CSV table of C-alpha atoms in Angstrom, one decimal:
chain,number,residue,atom,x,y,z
A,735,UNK,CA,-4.5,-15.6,5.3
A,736,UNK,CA,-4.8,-12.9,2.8
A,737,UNK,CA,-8.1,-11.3,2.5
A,738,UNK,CA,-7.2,-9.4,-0.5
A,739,UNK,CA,-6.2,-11.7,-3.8
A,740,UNK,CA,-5.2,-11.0,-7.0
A,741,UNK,CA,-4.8,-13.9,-9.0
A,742,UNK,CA,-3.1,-12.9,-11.8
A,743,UNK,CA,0.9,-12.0,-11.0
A,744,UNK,CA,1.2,-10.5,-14.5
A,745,UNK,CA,-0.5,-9.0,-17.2
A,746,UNK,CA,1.0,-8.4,-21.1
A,747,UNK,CA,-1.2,-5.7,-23.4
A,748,UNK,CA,-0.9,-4.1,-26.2
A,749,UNK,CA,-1.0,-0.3,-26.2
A,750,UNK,CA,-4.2,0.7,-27.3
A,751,UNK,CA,-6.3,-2.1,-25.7
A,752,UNK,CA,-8.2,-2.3,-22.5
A,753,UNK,CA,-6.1,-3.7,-19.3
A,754,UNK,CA,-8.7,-5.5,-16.6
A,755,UNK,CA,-7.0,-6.6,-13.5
A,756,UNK,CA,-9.0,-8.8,-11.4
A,757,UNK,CA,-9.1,-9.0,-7.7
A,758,UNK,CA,-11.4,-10.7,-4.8
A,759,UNK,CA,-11.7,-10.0,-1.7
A,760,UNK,CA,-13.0,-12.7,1.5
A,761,UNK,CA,-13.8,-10.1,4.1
A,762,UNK,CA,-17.4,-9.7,3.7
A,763,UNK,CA,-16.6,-6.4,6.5
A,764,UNK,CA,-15.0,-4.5,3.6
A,765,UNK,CA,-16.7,-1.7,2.3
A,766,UNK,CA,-13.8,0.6,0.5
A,767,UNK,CA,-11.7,-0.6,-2.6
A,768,UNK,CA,-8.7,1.1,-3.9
A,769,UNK,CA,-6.2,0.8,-6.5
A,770,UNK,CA,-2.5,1.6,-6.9
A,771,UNK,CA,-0.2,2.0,-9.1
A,772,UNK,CA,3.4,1.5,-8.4
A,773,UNK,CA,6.5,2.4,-10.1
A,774,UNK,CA,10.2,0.7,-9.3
A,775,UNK,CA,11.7,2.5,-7.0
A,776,UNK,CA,8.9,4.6,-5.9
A,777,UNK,CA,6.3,4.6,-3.6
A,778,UNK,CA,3.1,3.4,-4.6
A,779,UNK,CA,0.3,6.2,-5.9
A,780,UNK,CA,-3.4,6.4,-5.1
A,781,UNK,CA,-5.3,5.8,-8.7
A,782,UNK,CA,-9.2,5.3,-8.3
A,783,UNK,CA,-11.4,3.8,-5.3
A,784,UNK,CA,-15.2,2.8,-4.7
A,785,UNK,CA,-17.2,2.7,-2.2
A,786,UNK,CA,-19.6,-0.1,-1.6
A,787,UNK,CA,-22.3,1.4,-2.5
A,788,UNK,CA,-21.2,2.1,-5.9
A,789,UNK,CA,-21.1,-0.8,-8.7
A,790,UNK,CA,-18.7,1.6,-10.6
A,791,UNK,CA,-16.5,4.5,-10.4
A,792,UNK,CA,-14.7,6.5,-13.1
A,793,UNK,CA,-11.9,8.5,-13.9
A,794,UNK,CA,-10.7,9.4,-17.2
A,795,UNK,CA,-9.2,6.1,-18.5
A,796,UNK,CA,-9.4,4.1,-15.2
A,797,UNK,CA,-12.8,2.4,-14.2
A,798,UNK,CA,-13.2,0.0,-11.0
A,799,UNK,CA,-16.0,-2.0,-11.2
A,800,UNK,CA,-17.6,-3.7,-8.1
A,801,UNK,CA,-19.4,-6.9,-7.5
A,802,UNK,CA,-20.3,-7.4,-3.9
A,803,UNK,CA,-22.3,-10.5,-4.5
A,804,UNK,CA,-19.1,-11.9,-6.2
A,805,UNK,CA,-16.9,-10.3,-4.1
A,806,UNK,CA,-15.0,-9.4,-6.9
A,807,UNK,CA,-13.3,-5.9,-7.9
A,808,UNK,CA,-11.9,-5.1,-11.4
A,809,UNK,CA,-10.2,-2.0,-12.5
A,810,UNK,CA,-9.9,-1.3,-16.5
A,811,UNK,CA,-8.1,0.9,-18.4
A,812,UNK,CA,-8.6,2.0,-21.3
A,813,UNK,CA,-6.4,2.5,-23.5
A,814,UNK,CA,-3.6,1.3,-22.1
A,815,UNK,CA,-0.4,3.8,-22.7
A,816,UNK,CA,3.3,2.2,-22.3
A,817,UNK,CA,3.2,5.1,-19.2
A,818,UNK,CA,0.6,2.6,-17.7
A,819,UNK,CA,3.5,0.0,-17.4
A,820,UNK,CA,3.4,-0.6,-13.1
A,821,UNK,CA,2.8,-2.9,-10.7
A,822,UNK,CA,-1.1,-2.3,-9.6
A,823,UNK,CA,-2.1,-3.4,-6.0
A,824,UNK,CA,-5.5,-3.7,-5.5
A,825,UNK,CA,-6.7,-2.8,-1.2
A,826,UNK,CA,-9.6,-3.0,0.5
A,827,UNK,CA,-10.6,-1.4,4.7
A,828,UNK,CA,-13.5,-2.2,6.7
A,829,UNK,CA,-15.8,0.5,8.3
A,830,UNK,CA,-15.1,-0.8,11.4
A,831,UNK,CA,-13.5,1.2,14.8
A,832,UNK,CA,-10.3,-0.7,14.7
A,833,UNK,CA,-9.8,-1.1,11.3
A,834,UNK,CA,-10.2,2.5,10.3
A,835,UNK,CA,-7.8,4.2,8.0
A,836,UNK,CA,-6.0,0.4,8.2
A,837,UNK,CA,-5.7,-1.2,4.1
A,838,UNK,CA,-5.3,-5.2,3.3
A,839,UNK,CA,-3.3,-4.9,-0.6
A,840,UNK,CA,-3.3,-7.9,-2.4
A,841,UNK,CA,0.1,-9.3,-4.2
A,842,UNK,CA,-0.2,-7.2,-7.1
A,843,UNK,CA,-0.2,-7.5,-10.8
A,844,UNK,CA,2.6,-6.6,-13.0
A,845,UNK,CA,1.2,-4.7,-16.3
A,846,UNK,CA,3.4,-4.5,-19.3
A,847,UNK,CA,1.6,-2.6,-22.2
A,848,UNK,CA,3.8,-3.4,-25.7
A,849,UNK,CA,4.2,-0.9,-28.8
B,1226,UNK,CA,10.1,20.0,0.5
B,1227,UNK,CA,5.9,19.3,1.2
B,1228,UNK,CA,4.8,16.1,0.8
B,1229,UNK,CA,6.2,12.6,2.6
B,1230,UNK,CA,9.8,11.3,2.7
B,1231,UNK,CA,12.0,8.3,3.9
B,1232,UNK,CA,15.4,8.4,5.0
B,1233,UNK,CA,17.7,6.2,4.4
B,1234,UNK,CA,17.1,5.2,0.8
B,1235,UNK,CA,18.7,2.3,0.8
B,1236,UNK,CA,20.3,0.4,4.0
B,1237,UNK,CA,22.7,-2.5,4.0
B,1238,UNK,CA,23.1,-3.8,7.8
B,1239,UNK,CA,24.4,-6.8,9.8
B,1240,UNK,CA,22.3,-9.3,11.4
B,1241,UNK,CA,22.0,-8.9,15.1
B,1242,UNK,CA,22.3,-4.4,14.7
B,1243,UNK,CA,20.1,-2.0,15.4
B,1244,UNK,CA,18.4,-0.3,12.7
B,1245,UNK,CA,16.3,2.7,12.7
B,1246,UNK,CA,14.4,3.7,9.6
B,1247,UNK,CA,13.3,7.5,9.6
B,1248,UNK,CA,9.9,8.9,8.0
B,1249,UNK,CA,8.6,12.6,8.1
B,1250,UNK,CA,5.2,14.5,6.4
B,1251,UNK,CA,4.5,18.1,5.9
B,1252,UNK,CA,0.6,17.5,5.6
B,1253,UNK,CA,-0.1,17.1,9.4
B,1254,UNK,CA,-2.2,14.0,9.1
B,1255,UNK,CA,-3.0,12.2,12.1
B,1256,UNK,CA,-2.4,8.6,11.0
B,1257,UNK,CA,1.0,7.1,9.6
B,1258,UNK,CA,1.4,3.6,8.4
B,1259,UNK,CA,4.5,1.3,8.5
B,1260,UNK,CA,4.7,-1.2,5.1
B,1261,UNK,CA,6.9,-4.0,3.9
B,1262,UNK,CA,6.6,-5.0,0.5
B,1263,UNK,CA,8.0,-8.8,-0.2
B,1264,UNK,CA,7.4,-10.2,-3.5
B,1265,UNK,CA,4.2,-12.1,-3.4
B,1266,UNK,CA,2.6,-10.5,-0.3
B,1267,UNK,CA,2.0,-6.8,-2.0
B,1268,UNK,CA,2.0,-4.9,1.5
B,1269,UNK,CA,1.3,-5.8,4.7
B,1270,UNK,CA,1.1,-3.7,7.7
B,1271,UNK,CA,3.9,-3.4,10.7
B,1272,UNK,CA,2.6,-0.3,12.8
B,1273,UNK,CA,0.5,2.3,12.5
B,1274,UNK,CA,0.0,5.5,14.6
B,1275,UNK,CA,-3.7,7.4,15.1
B,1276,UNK,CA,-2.1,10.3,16.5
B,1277,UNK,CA,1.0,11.7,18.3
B,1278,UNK,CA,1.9,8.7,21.0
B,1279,UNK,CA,-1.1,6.7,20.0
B,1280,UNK,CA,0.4,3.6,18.1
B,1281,UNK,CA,-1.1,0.0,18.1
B,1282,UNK,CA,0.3,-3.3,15.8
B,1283,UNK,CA,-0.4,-4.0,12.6
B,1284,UNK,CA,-0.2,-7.7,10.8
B,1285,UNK,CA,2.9,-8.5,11.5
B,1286,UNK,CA,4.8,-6.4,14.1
B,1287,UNK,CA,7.2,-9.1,15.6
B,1288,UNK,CA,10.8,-7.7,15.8
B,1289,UNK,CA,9.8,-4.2,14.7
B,1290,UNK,CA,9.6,-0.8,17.6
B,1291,UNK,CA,7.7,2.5,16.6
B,1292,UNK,CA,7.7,5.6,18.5
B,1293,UNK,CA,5.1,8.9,17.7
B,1294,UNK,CA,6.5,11.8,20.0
B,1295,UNK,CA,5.7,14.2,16.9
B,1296,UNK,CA,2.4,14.8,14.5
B,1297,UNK,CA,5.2,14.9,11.5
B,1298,UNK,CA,7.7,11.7,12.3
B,1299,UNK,CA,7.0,7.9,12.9
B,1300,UNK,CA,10.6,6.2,12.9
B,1301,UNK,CA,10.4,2.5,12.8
B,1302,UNK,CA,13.0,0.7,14.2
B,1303,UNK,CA,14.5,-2.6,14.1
B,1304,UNK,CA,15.7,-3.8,16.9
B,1305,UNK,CA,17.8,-6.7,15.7
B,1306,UNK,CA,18.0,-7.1,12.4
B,1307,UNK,CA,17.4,-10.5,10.7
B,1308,UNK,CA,17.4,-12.2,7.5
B,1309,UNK,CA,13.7,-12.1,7.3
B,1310,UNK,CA,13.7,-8.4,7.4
B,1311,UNK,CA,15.2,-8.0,4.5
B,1312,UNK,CA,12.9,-6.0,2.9
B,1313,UNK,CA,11.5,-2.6,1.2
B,1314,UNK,CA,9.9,-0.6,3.6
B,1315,UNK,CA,6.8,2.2,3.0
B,1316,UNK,CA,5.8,4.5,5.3
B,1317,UNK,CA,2.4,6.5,4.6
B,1318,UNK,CA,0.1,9.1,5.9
B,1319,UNK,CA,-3.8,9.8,5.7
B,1320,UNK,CA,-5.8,12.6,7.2
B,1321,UNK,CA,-8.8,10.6,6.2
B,1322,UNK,CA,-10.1,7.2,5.8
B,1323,UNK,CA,-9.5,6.3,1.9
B,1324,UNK,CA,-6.2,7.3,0.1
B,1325,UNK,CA,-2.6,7.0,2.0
B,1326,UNK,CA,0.1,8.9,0.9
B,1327,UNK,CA,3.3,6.5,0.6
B,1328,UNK,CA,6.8,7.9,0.5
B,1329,UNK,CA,9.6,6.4,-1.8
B,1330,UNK,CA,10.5,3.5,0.4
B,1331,UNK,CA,13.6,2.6,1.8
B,1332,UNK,CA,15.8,-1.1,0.7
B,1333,UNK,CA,16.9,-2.6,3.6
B,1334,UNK,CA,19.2,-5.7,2.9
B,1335,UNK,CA,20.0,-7.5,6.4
B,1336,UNK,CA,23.3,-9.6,5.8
């Protein structure tokens, strides 16, 4: 049963436009969101994360925004650069003894960004 | 070299063998993380370690072994290989709650 979703297995932009991958969450017990970005053949790379008590957090071109109510994260970029071209996973963790440190990713979304 | 690495790479093995996938970290974080990515599950956890010889299951830790007899190394071993574990494996690291620190991975291909 994942707890972590993100609907959407790819996503095509062109460079200059705004990327917004989508993901929900179920687990009303999560309270820390984070986003990586993954490269073939490479590990995957810590990007941008909010806390709960945040509605948004920003770092140069990448923005998460959170909707608790909605249970609904959303990370854009803007503008989107043919660099950006990855595989973003989108994880959440609860604040909870024997969950700490522990992550639930969702599937991932595939982000090609065209000339 | 500082930082977190996997050895092997890559892996080709037989079903049925023994197969023991190696990860060390130079940052001296306390907890470590076992991964396998499969296409349409994103990551899901094996094993994960809180400390030297603290180590407790992840979300799906049937067939897998993990030992922690150092701060630096959490080798994760197979103890029969199957199909199902075909796989690419992550290891990471934290010293604190929020960002892991994934190595490169490591293709195992059981045959």
């Amino acid at each position: 049963d994942q707890q972590v979703k993100q609907n959407s297995p790819s996503l095509s932009v062109q460079e200059g436009r705004i990327s917004i991958l989508n993901c929900d969450y179920t687990n009303s017990m999560f309270d820390y969101f984070l986003w990586y970005k993954k490269y073939p053949a490479e590990g995957p790379t810590f990007l941008i994360s909010i806390s709960s008590i945040k509605d948004k957090n920003e770092d140069g071109r990448f923005t998460v925004f959170l909707n608790k109510s909605a249970k609904h994260l959303s990370l854009h970029i803007v503008p989107s650069q043919p660099g950006d071209s990855a595989v973003y996973f989108c994880a959440a963790s609860a604040r909870t003894t024997d969950s700490w440190g522990k992550l639930q990713f969702g599937a991932g979304t595939q982000v090609v960004v065209t000339p | 070299d500082a930082g977190i690495t996997q050895s092997p790479r890559y892996k080709i093995t037989e079903t049925g063998r023994q197969v023991t996938l190696m990860c060390h970290q130079t940052w001296s974080h306390s907890y470590m993380f076992w991964y396998r990515q499969d296409l349409g599950h994103g990551l899901r956890l094996i094993y994960y370690s809180a400390a030297a010889d603290i180590t407790d299951k992840g979300e799906v830790p049937d067939g897998y072994v993990v030992s922690r007899s150092k701060t630096e190394n959490f080798p994760l071993t197979l103890e029969s290989a199957t199909r199902s574990q075909t796989s690419v494996y992550f290891c990471a690291s934290t010293g604190r709650r929020d960002t892991q620190y994934f190595g490169p991975g490591t293709r195992l291909t059981v045959l």
